[in-house]
Short mmCIF file of C-alpha atoms in Angstrom, two decimals:
data_model
loop_
_atom_site.label_atom_id
_atom_site.label_comp_id
_atom_site.label_asym_id
_atom_site.label_seq_id
_atom_site.Cartn_x
_atom_site.Cartn_y
_atom_site.Cartn_z
CA MET A 248 135.59 -175.46 62.99
CA LYS A 249 134.44 -171.87 63.45
CA LEU A 250 136.42 -169.64 65.85
CA ALA A 251 139.00 -172.36 66.55
CA GLU A 252 141.42 -170.02 68.31
CA GLU A 253 138.71 -168.40 70.40
CA ARG A 254 137.29 -171.77 71.45
CA PHE A 255 140.72 -172.96 72.50
CA ALA A 256 141.23 -169.78 74.55
CA VAL A 257 137.87 -170.26 76.27
CA CYS A 258 138.99 -173.76 77.35
CA GLU A 259 142.34 -172.53 78.62
CA TYR A 260 140.90 -169.66 80.64
CA ALA A 261 138.04 -171.77 81.99
CA ARG A 262 140.60 -174.16 83.46
CA ARG A 263 142.64 -171.25 84.75
CA MET A 264 139.55 -169.78 86.39
CA THR A 265 139.10 -173.01 88.35
CA ALA A 266 142.80 -173.24 89.27
CA ASP A 267 142.80 -169.64 90.49
CA GLY A 268 139.81 -170.28 92.73
CA LEU A 269 137.48 -167.89 90.92
CA VAL A 270 134.88 -170.64 90.42
CA VAL A 271 133.97 -174.04 91.85
CA GLY A 272 132.87 -176.97 89.69
CA THR A 273 131.02 -175.82 86.58
CA SER A 274 130.05 -172.40 87.94
CA GLY A 275 131.12 -169.21 86.21
CA ASN A 276 131.58 -168.82 82.47
CA ILE A 277 133.72 -167.19 79.79
CA SER A 278 133.14 -165.94 76.27
CA VAL A 279 135.18 -164.43 73.43
CA ARG A 280 133.74 -162.45 70.54
CA ALA A 281 134.99 -162.41 66.95
CA GLY A 282 132.88 -160.18 64.74
CA ASP A 283 129.24 -161.21 65.03
CA LEU A 284 130.03 -164.60 66.60
CA VAL A 285 130.74 -165.55 70.21
CA ALA A 286 132.53 -168.63 71.59
CA VAL A 287 131.18 -169.36 75.07
CA THR A 288 131.51 -172.06 77.70
CA PRO A 289 128.81 -174.76 77.57
CA THR A 290 126.41 -175.34 80.43
CA GLY A 291 127.14 -178.01 83.03
CA VAL A 292 130.45 -179.29 81.64
CA ASP A 293 133.47 -179.88 83.88
CA TYR A 294 136.16 -177.45 82.76
CA SER A 295 138.94 -179.97 83.40
CA SER A 296 137.69 -182.06 80.50
CA LEU A 297 136.54 -179.22 78.24
CA ARG A 298 137.70 -179.44 74.62
CA SER A 299 137.58 -176.83 71.88
CA GLN A 300 134.85 -178.71 70.02
CA ASP A 301 132.74 -178.66 73.20
CA VAL A 302 132.60 -174.87 73.15
CA PRO A 303 129.45 -173.61 71.41
CA VAL A 304 129.57 -170.71 68.96
CA VAL A 305 126.53 -168.46 68.93
CA SER A 306 125.43 -165.38 67.05
CA LEU A 307 124.67 -162.13 68.86
CA ASP A 308 120.98 -163.06 68.96
CA GLY A 309 121.82 -166.29 70.81
CA SER A 310 121.33 -168.72 67.94
CA ILE A 311 123.76 -171.65 67.93
CA VAL A 312 126.00 -171.47 64.86
CA ASP A 313 128.44 -174.29 65.60
CA GLY A 314 128.83 -176.98 68.26
CA GLU A 315 126.57 -179.67 69.69
CA LEU A 316 126.41 -178.54 73.34
CA ARG A 317 124.11 -175.91 74.79
CA PRO A 318 125.75 -172.63 75.85
CA THR A 319 125.92 -171.42 79.43
CA SER A 320 122.67 -170.45 81.12
CA GLU A 321 124.21 -167.00 81.61
CA LEU A 322 124.30 -166.36 77.87
CA PRO A 323 121.88 -163.39 78.25
CA MET A 324 124.46 -161.56 80.35
CA HIS A 325 127.27 -162.20 77.88
CA LEU A 326 125.24 -161.09 74.87
CA THR A 327 123.99 -158.01 76.70
CA VAL A 328 127.57 -156.96 77.38
CA TYR A 329 128.51 -157.39 73.71
CA THR A 330 125.48 -155.61 72.32
CA LYS A 331 124.76 -152.91 74.92
CA ALA A 332 127.76 -152.24 77.19
CA ALA A 333 130.13 -149.42 76.27
CA ASP A 334 133.76 -149.30 77.39
CA PRO A 335 134.50 -145.97 79.13
CA ASP A 336 137.40 -145.35 76.72
CA GLY A 337 135.58 -146.62 73.66
CA ALA A 338 137.62 -149.82 73.42
CA LEU A 339 136.15 -152.87 71.75
CA VAL A 340 134.36 -155.39 73.94
CA ASN A 341 135.78 -158.75 72.86
CA ALA A 342 135.64 -160.93 75.99
CA VAL A 343 133.51 -161.46 79.09
CA VAL A 344 134.41 -163.28 82.32
CA HIS A 345 131.79 -164.23 84.92
CA THR A 346 133.04 -165.64 88.23
CA HIS A 347 131.65 -166.87 91.53
CA SER A 348 134.77 -165.75 93.42
CA VAL A 349 134.41 -166.05 97.18
CA HIS A 350 135.45 -162.65 98.47
CA ALA A 351 133.66 -160.61 95.82
CA THR A 352 130.49 -162.65 96.31
CA ALA A 353 130.71 -162.05 100.06
CA VAL A 354 131.12 -158.31 99.49
CA SER A 355 128.09 -158.33 97.19
CA THR A 356 125.94 -159.27 100.19
CA LEU A 357 127.22 -156.39 102.34
CA VAL A 358 127.36 -153.20 100.27
CA GLU A 359 125.91 -151.54 97.17
CA GLU A 360 129.33 -150.45 95.91
CA VAL A 361 132.81 -151.85 96.50
CA PRO A 362 134.55 -149.58 99.05
CA PRO A 363 137.67 -147.85 97.61
CA ILE A 364 140.13 -149.68 99.83
CA HIS A 365 142.84 -149.76 97.13
CA TYR A 366 143.60 -147.81 93.99
CA MET A 367 143.42 -150.94 91.79
CA LEU A 368 139.67 -150.62 91.99
CA ALA A 369 140.32 -148.22 89.12
CA ALA A 370 140.90 -151.26 86.88
CA ILE A 371 137.10 -151.42 86.82
CA GLY A 372 136.37 -147.71 86.77
CA GLU A 373 135.74 -144.91 89.23
CA SER A 374 133.88 -147.49 91.35
CA ALA A 375 132.49 -151.01 91.15
CA LYS A 376 128.79 -151.22 91.77
CA VAL A 377 126.71 -154.16 92.97
CA ALA A 378 123.92 -155.09 90.55
CA ARG A 379 120.59 -155.79 92.23
CA TYR A 380 119.77 -159.45 92.70
CA ALA A 381 117.88 -161.38 90.03
CA THR A 382 117.62 -165.10 89.29
CA TYR A 383 120.55 -166.48 87.33
CA GLY A 384 120.18 -166.84 83.57
CA THR A 385 117.29 -164.38 83.30
CA PRO A 386 116.86 -161.19 81.26
CA GLU A 387 116.22 -159.44 84.58
CA LEU A 388 119.75 -160.29 85.74
CA ALA A 389 121.20 -159.06 82.44
CA ASP A 390 119.30 -155.78 82.84
CA ALA A 391 120.49 -155.33 86.44
CA MET A 392 124.07 -156.05 85.35
CA LEU A 393 123.92 -153.53 82.50
CA GLU A 394 122.72 -150.82 84.86
CA ALA A 395 125.64 -151.49 87.24
CA LEU A 396 128.13 -151.52 84.35
CA ASP A 397 127.36 -147.92 83.39
CA ASP A 398 130.76 -146.34 82.57
CA ARG A 399 132.52 -149.32 84.18
CA ARG A 400 134.28 -152.46 82.98
CA GLY A 401 132.88 -154.76 85.64
CA CYS A 402 130.54 -155.10 88.59
CA LEU A 403 129.47 -157.41 91.36
CA LEU A 404 126.20 -159.33 91.10
CA ALA A 405 124.35 -159.33 94.40
CA ASN A 406 124.49 -162.72 96.17
CA HIS A 407 125.99 -164.21 93.03
CA GLY A 408 129.47 -163.20 91.79
CA THR A 409 131.19 -160.84 89.37
CA ILE A 410 131.31 -159.98 85.69
CA THR A 411 134.06 -158.15 83.84
CA TYR A 412 134.83 -157.45 80.19
CA GLY A 413 137.72 -156.28 78.06
CA ASP A 414 139.14 -155.90 74.58
CA SER A 415 140.78 -159.29 75.06
CA LEU A 416 140.29 -162.33 77.24
CA HIS A 417 143.52 -161.43 79.03
CA SER A 418 142.24 -157.99 80.03
CA ALA A 419 138.78 -159.24 81.06
CA TYR A 420 140.35 -161.96 83.19
CA HIS A 421 142.85 -159.56 84.75
CA ARG A 422 139.96 -157.32 85.84
CA ALA A 423 138.15 -160.26 87.40
CA GLN A 424 141.29 -161.07 89.38
CA GLN A 425 141.79 -157.47 90.51
CA LEU A 426 138.16 -157.12 91.55
CA GLU A 427 138.36 -160.27 93.65
CA TRP A 428 141.65 -159.14 95.23
CA VAL A 429 140.28 -155.70 96.16
CA CYS A 430 137.24 -157.34 97.75
CA GLN A 431 139.47 -159.70 99.71
CA VAL A 432 141.59 -156.80 101.01
CA TRP A 433 138.50 -154.90 102.16
CA LEU A 434 137.02 -157.92 103.93
CA ILE A 435 140.28 -158.60 105.78
CA ALA A 436 140.68 -154.95 106.78
CA ARG A 437 137.05 -154.70 107.83
CA SER A 438 137.32 -157.80 110.00
CA ALA A 439 140.24 -156.19 111.86
CA GLY A 440 138.75 -152.72 112.32
CA SER A 441 137.54 -149.67 110.39
CA PRO A 442 139.68 -149.38 107.25
CA SER A 443 140.58 -146.00 105.81
CA LEU A 444 139.28 -145.50 102.29
CA LEU A 445 140.60 -143.54 99.32
CA PRO A 446 138.67 -140.44 98.23
CA PRO A 447 136.87 -140.62 94.88
CA ALA A 448 139.23 -138.00 93.44
CA GLU A 449 142.20 -140.32 93.98
CA ILE A 450 140.47 -143.23 92.25
CA GLY A 451 139.72 -140.85 89.40
CA ARG A 452 143.40 -139.91 89.14
CA VAL A 453 144.40 -143.56 88.98
CA VAL A 454 141.80 -144.20 86.27
CA GLU A 455 143.63 -141.59 84.19
CA LYS A 456 147.08 -143.02 85.00
CA LEU A 457 146.03 -146.55 84.04
CA ARG A 458 145.20 -145.32 80.53
CA GLY A 459 148.94 -145.06 79.93
CA TYR A 460 150.01 -148.05 81.99
CA GLY A 461 152.21 -150.84 80.62
CA GLN A 462 154.01 -151.29 77.31
CA ARG A 463 152.54 -149.59 74.27
#
């Protein structure tokens, strides 16, 4: 079986995504890249019963290489990230996480850019933009997403959800979690009053600090 480890990881994180409340039912999707091949969640399959052999493997042009199930309808977004997105630090793009998380989706209907309510917004970049709305699964949505990802590792999708990427599935998933948390904080603060926001220069400083964060 091609990409056995990657397919197993897709199953594990798909179930985690549901448990963490980042998706409901079969919404949202995950992919992991290995060379010129991508393991990606199938369309319309309950993640609780997802098995490694259920995870399709596709080439970067979208052709199915292994597996009997059809890949997610959001495959154009995933492949666009792998073939056209550029990490701000030049890191490899090896995983993509697309969620329908509640708070981030709510924020995507209110603003064009996530307000800098907390410095962890820097996990995405100097800001997190909201991609203009387009119908799910279309090249138009992939194009809108790519525009919003400029020099960033994630974005919101207007009236839809979020997408994040990383050099590993762990890092891509962590960014999805942080983006949802920042959106939740802003919504709570906004509901109580007029929250103070961090200046862009401070977010920029944290972007630099995060480059040396953690164990190396």
